[in-house]
Short mmCIF file of C-alpha atoms in Angstrom, two decimals:
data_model
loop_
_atom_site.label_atom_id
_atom_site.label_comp_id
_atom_site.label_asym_id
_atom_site.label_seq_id
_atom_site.Cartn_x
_atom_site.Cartn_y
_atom_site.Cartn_z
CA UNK A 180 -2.38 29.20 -61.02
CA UNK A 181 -0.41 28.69 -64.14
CA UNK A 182 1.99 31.78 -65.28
CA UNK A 183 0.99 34.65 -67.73
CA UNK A 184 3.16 34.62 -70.88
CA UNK A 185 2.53 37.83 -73.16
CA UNK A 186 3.97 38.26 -76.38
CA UNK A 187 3.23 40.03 -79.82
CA UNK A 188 4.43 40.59 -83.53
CA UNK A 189 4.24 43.71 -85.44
CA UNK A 190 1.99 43.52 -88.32
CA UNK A 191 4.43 45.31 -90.48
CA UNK A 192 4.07 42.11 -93.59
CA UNK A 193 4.76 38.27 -93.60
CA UNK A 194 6.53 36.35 -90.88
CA UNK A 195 9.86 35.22 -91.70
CA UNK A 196 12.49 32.32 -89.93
CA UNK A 197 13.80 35.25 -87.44
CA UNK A 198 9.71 35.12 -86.31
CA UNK A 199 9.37 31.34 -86.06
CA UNK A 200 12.40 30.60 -84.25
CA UNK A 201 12.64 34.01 -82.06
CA UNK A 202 9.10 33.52 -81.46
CA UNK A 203 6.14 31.31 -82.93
CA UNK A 204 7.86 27.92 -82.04
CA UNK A 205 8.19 29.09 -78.60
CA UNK A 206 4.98 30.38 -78.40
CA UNK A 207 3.57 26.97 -79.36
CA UNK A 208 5.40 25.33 -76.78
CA UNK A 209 4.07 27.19 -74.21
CA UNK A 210 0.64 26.71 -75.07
CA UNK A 211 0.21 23.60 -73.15
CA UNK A 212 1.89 24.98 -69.73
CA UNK A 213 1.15 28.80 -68.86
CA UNK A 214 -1.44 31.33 -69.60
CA UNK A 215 -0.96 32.84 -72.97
CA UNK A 216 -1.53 35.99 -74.25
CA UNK A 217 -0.09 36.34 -78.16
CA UNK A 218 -1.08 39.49 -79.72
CA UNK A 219 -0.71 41.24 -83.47
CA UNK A 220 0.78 44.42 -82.96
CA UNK A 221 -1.04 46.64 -84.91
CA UNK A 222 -0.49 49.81 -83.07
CA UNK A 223 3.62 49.41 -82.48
CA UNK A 224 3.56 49.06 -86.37
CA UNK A 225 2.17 52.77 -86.82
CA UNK A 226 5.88 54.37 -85.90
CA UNK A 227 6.43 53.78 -89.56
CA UNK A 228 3.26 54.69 -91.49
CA UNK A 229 1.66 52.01 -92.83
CA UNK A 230 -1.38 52.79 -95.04
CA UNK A 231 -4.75 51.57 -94.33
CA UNK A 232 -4.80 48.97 -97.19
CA UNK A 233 -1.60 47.57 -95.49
CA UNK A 234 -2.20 47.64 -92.47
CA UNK A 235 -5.49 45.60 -92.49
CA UNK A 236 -3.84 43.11 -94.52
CA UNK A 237 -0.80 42.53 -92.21
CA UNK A 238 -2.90 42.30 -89.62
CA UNK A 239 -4.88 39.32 -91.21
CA UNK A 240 -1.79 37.71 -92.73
CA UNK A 241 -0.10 37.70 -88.90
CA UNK A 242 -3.45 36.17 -87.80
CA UNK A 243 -3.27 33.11 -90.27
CA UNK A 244 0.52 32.35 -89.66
CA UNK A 245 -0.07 32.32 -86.57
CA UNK A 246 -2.71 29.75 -86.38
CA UNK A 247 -0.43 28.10 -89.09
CA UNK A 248 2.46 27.91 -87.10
CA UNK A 249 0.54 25.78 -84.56
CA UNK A 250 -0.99 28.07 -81.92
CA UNK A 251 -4.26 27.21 -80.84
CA UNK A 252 -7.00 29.79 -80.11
CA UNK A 253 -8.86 26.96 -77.36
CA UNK A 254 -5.23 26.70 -75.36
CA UNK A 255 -4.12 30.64 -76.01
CA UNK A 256 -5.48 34.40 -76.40
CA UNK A 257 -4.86 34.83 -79.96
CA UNK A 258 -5.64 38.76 -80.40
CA UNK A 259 -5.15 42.11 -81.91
CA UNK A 260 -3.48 44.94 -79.92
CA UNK A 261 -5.78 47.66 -81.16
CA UNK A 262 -8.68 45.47 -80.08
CA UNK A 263 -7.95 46.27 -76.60
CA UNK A 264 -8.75 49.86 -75.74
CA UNK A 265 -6.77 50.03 -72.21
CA UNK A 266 -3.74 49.06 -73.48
CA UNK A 267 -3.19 52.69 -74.98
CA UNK A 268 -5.01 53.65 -71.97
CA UNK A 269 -2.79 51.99 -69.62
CA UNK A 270 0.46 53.45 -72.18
CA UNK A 271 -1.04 56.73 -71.27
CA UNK A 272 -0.72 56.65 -67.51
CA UNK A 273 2.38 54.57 -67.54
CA UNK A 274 4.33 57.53 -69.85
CA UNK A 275 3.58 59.68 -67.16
CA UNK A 276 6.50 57.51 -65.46
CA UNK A 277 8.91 57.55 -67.91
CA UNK A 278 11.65 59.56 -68.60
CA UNK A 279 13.20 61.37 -71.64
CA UNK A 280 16.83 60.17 -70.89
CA UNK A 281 16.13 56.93 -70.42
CA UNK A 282 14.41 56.48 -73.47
CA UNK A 283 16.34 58.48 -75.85
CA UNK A 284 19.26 55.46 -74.30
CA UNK A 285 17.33 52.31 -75.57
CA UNK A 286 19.62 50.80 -78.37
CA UNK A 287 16.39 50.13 -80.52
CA UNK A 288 15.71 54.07 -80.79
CA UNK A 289 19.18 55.18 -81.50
CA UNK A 290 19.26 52.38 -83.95
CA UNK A 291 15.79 53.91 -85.19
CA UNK A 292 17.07 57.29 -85.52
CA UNK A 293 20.03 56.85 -87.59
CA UNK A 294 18.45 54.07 -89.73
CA UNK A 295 15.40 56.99 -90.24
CA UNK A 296 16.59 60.24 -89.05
CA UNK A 297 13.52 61.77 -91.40
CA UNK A 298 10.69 59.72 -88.66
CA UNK A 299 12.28 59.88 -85.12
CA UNK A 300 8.47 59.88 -84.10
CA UNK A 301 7.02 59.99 -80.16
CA UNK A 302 5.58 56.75 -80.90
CA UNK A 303 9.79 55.28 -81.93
CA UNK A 304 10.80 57.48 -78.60
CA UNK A 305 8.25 55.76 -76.01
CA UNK A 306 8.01 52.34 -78.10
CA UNK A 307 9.42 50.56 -74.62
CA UNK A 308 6.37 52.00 -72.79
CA UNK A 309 3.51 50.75 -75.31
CA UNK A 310 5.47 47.07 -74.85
CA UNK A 311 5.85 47.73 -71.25
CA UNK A 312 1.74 47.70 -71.59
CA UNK A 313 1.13 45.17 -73.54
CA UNK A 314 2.82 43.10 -70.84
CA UNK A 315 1.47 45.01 -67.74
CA UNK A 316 -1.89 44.97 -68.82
CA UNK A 317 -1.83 40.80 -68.36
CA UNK A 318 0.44 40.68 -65.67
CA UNK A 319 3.24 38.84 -67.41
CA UNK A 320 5.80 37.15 -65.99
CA UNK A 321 7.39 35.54 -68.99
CA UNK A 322 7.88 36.94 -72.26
CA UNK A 323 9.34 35.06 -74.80
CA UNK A 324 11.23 37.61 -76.80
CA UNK A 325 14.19 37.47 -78.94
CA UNK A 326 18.11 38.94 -77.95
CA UNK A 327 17.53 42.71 -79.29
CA UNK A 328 14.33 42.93 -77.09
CA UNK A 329 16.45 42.49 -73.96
CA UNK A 330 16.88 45.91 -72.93
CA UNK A 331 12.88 46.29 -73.89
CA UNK A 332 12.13 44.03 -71.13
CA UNK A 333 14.59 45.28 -68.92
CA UNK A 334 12.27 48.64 -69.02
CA UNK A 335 9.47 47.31 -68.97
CA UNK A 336 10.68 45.74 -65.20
CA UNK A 337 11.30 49.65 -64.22
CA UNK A 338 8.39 51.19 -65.36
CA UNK A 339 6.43 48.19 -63.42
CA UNK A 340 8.45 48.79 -60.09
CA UNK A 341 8.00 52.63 -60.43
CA UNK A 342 4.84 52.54 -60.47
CA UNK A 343 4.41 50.29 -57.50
CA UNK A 344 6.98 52.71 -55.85
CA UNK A 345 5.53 55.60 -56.48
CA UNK A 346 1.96 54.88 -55.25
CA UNK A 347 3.61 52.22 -52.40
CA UNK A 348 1.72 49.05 -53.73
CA UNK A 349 2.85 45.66 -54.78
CA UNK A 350 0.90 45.40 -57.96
CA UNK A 351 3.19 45.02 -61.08
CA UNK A 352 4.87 41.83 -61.04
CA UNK A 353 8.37 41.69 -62.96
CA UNK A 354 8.74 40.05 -66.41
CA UNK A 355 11.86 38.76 -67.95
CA UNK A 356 12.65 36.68 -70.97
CA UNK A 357 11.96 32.63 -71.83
CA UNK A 358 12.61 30.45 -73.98
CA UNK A 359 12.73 26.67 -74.42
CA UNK A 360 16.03 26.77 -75.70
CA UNK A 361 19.12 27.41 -73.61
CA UNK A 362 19.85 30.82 -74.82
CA UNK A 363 17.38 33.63 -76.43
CA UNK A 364 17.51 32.80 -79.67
CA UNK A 365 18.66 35.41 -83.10
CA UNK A 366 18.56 34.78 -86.53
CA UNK A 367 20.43 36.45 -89.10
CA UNK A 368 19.37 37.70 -92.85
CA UNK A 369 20.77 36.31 -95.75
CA UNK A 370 22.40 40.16 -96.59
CA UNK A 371 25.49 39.53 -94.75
CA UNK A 372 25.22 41.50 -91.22
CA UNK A 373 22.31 41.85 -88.57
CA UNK A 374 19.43 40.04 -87.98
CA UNK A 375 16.70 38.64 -90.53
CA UNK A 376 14.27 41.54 -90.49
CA UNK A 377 11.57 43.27 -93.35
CA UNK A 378 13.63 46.17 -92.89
CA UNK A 379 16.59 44.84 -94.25
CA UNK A 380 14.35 44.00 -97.28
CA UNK A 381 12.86 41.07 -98.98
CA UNK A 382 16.45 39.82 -100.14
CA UNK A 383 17.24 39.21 -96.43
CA UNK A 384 14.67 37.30 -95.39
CA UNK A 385 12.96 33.66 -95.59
CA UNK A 386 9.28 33.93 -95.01
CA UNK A 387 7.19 31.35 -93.92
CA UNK A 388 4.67 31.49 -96.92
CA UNK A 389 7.85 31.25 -99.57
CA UNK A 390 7.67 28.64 -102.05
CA UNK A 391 10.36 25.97 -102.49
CA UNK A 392 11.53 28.00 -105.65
CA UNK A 393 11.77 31.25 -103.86
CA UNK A 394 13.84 30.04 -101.11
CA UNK A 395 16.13 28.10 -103.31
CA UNK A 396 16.42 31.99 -105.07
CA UNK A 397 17.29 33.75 -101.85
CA UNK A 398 19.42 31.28 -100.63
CA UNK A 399 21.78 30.67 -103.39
CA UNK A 400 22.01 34.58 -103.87
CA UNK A 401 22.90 35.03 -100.34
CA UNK A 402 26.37 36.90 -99.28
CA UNK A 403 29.53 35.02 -98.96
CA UNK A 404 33.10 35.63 -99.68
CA UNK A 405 35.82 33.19 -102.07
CA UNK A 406 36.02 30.65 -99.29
CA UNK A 407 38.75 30.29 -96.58
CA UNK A 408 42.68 30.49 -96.89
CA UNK A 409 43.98 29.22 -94.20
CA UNK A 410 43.12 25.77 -91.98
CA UNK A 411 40.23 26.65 -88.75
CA UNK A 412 40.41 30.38 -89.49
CA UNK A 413 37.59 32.24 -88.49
CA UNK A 414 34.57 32.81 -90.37
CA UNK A 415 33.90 36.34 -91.53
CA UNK A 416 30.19 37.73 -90.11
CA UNK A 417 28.36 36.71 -93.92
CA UNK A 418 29.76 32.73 -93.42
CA UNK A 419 28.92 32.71 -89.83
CA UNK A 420 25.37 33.77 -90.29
CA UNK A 421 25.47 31.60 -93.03
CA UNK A 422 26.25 28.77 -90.74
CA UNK A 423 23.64 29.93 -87.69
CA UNK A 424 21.32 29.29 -90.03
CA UNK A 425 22.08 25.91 -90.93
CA UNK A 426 22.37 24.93 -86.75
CA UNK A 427 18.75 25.98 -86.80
CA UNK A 428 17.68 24.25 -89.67
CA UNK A 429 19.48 21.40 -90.23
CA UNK A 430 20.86 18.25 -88.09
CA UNK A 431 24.24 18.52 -86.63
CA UNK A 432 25.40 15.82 -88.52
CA UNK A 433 25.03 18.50 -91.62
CA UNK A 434 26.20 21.19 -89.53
CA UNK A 435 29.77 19.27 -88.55
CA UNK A 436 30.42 18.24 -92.24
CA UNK A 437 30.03 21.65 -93.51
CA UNK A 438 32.25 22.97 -90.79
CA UNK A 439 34.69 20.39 -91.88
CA UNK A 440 35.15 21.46 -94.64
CA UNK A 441 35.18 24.95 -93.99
CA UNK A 442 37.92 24.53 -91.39
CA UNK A 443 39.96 22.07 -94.28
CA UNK A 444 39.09 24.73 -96.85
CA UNK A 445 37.67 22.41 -98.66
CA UNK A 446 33.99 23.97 -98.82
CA UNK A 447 31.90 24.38 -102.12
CA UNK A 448 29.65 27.58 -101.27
CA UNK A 449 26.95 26.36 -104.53
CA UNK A 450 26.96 22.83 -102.11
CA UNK A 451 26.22 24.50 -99.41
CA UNK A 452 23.72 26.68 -100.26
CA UNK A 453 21.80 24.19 -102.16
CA UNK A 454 21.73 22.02 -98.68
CA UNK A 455 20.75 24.96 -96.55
CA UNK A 456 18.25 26.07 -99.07
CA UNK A 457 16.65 22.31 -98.84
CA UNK A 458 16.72 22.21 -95.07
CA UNK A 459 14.93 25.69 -95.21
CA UNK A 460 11.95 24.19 -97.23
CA UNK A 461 11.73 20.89 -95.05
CA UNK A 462 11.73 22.92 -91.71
CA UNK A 463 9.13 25.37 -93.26
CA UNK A 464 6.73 23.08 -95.02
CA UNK A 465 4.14 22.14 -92.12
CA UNK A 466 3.48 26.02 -91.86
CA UNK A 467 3.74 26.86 -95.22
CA UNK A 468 0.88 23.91 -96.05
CA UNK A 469 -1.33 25.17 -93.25
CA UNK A 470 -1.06 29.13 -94.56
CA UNK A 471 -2.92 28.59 -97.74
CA UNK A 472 -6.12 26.58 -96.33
CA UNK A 473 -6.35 28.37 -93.09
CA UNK A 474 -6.14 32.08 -95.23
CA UNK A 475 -9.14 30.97 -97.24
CA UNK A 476 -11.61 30.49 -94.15
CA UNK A 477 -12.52 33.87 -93.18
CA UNK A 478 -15.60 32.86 -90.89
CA UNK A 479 -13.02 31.10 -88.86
CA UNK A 480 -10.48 33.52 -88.57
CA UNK A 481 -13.35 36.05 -87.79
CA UNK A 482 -14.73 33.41 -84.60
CA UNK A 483 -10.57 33.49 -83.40
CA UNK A 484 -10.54 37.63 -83.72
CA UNK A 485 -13.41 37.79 -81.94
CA UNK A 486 -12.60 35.19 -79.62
CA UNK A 487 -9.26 36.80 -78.76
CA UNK A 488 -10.41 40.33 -78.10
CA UNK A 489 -12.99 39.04 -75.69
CA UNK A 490 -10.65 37.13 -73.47
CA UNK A 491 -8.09 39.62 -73.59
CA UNK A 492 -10.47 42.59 -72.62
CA UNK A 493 -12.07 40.77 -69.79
CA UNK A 494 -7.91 40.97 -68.68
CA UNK A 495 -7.43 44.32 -69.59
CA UNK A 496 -10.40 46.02 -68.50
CA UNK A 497 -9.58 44.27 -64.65
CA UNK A 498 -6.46 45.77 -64.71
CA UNK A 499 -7.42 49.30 -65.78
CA UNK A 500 -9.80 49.44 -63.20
CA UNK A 501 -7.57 48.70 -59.99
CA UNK A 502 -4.96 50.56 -61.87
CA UNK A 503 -7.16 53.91 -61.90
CA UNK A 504 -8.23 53.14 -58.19
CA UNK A 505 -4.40 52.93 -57.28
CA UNK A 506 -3.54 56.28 -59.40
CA UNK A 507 -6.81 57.54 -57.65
CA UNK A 508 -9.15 58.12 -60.76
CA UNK A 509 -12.36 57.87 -59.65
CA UNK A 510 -16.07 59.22 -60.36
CA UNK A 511 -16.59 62.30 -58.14
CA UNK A 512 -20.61 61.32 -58.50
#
């Protein structure tokens, strides 16, 4: 039997680079070789509010990019989270298992609560345990996850063996991260510092949907500094983001001129830019040409929604039943 893969995206707006090469291009990869269960994540995106307008629209727009971006609904379980009932049911029993300290240490939530100390929700608090589901619920073994969900996985592993512990079964298998590359992959924003992210705000990121001109924009305002001083100095965090970017985009013969001339202090910023901004477009075009047509067919993005749901509830609903035999939930009559 072929492996269970399990991964999802918040619907919280349009997917950017950070999503494509964190994610989607793995996910398409993986298509072909394991079980795959990709998911919109519909209910992880109401820690921050989102109103009902929004929300159904993000939803849709992660649907379409992700049929854009090459997955195919015949090979993998394209679906919504909130489609699927016993995952919240499943988050229910499983927070039963988890503990306050523990949770108040995850990096994500302390990062939550001083980037929002006005919504430290439950929902930010026991995030870990509704991803912990999402995976449970399918029996995942590999999740293809970026760097900052490390720690994520690494809970959802001890709320799996817990449970098997403390009802002495071997149910829960363990999960841990994949890729296709040799490391788990992180992209940075064009603001200087961190990842790309919508939190950071549009500035930051490069969305799959942008046009040419908008990238070219984004780019060419991005942060940098007067240029190096010295021969092979070091680059501050804004260059070297600057130059992760272009090793994902570009070939390496671009990459080793650029950093050529950096270490020479010879590099024009406007040059580089403009070639990064270029190599952006190229790498993003076959998406960003799919996006448009695919958006505009509803009855077929209704057939994959529906599609989805029913494959991953047939999963979902098998798990929830031998978990409430194992718990011992059970009709008295």
């Amino acid at each position: 039997m072929k492996e269970t893969v399990v991964s999802g995206i918040r619907s919280t707006g349009k997917l950017h680079l950070g999503n494509y090469y964190g994610a989607l291009s793995n996910f398409v990869k993986m298509q072909d070789e394991y079980n795959c269960f990709f998911f919109i994540a519909d209910l992880h995106s109401l820690t921050t509010h989102p109103t009902p307008g929004d929300l159904s629209r993000t939803v849709r727009e992660v649907v379409v990019e992700y049929l854009a971006a090459g997955i195919d609904p015949e090979k993998s379980t394209i679906y919504v989270q909130s489609d699927v009932p016993e995952v919240a049911e499943l988050y229910l029993y499983m927070n039963m298992n988890a503990y306050l300290g523990e949770l108040e240490r995850a990096t994500a939530f302390k990062d939550k609560v001083r980037a929002n100390p006005d919504n430290v929700n439950a929902g930010l608090l026991t995030y870990p345990v509704l991803m912990a589901c999402d995976i449970l619920i399918h029996h995942g073994t590999k999740v293809p996850v970026g760097k900052d969900q490390e720690q994520h996985l690494e809970m959802t592993r001890t709320f799996g063996n817990r449970f098997n512990r403390l009802y002495d079964v071997d149910y829960f298998k363990e999960a841990f991260a994949f890729s296709y590359s040799d490391k788990l992959v992180k992209i940075p924003g064009l603001d200087g510092n961190g990842k790309m992210g919508k939190s950071n705000g549009e500035a930051s990121c490069v969305y799959l949907s942008d046009s040419p001109e908008v990238i070219r924009k984004k780019v060419m305002r991005a942060v940098s500094d007067a240029g190096p001083t010295e021969m092979n100095q070091p680059k501050p965090e804004a260059i070297q983001n600057l130059f992760d970017l272009m090793k994902v985009v570009s070939s390496d013969d671009t990459l080793a001129h650029f950093d050529n001339l950096y270490n020479n202090c010879a590099i024009r910023y406007g040059d580089f830019k403009k070639q990064l901004a270029e190599d952006m477009i190229l790498a993003t075009e076959p998406v960003r040409s799919r996006i448009e047509a695919i958006s505009a067919d509803d009855a077929y993005l209704q057939k994959v929604v529906r599609l989805g749901a029913e494959k991953a509830s047939e999963s979902a609903r098998k798990t929830i039943r031998e978990v409430r035999e194992i718990i011992g939930i059970k009709k008295l009559f």
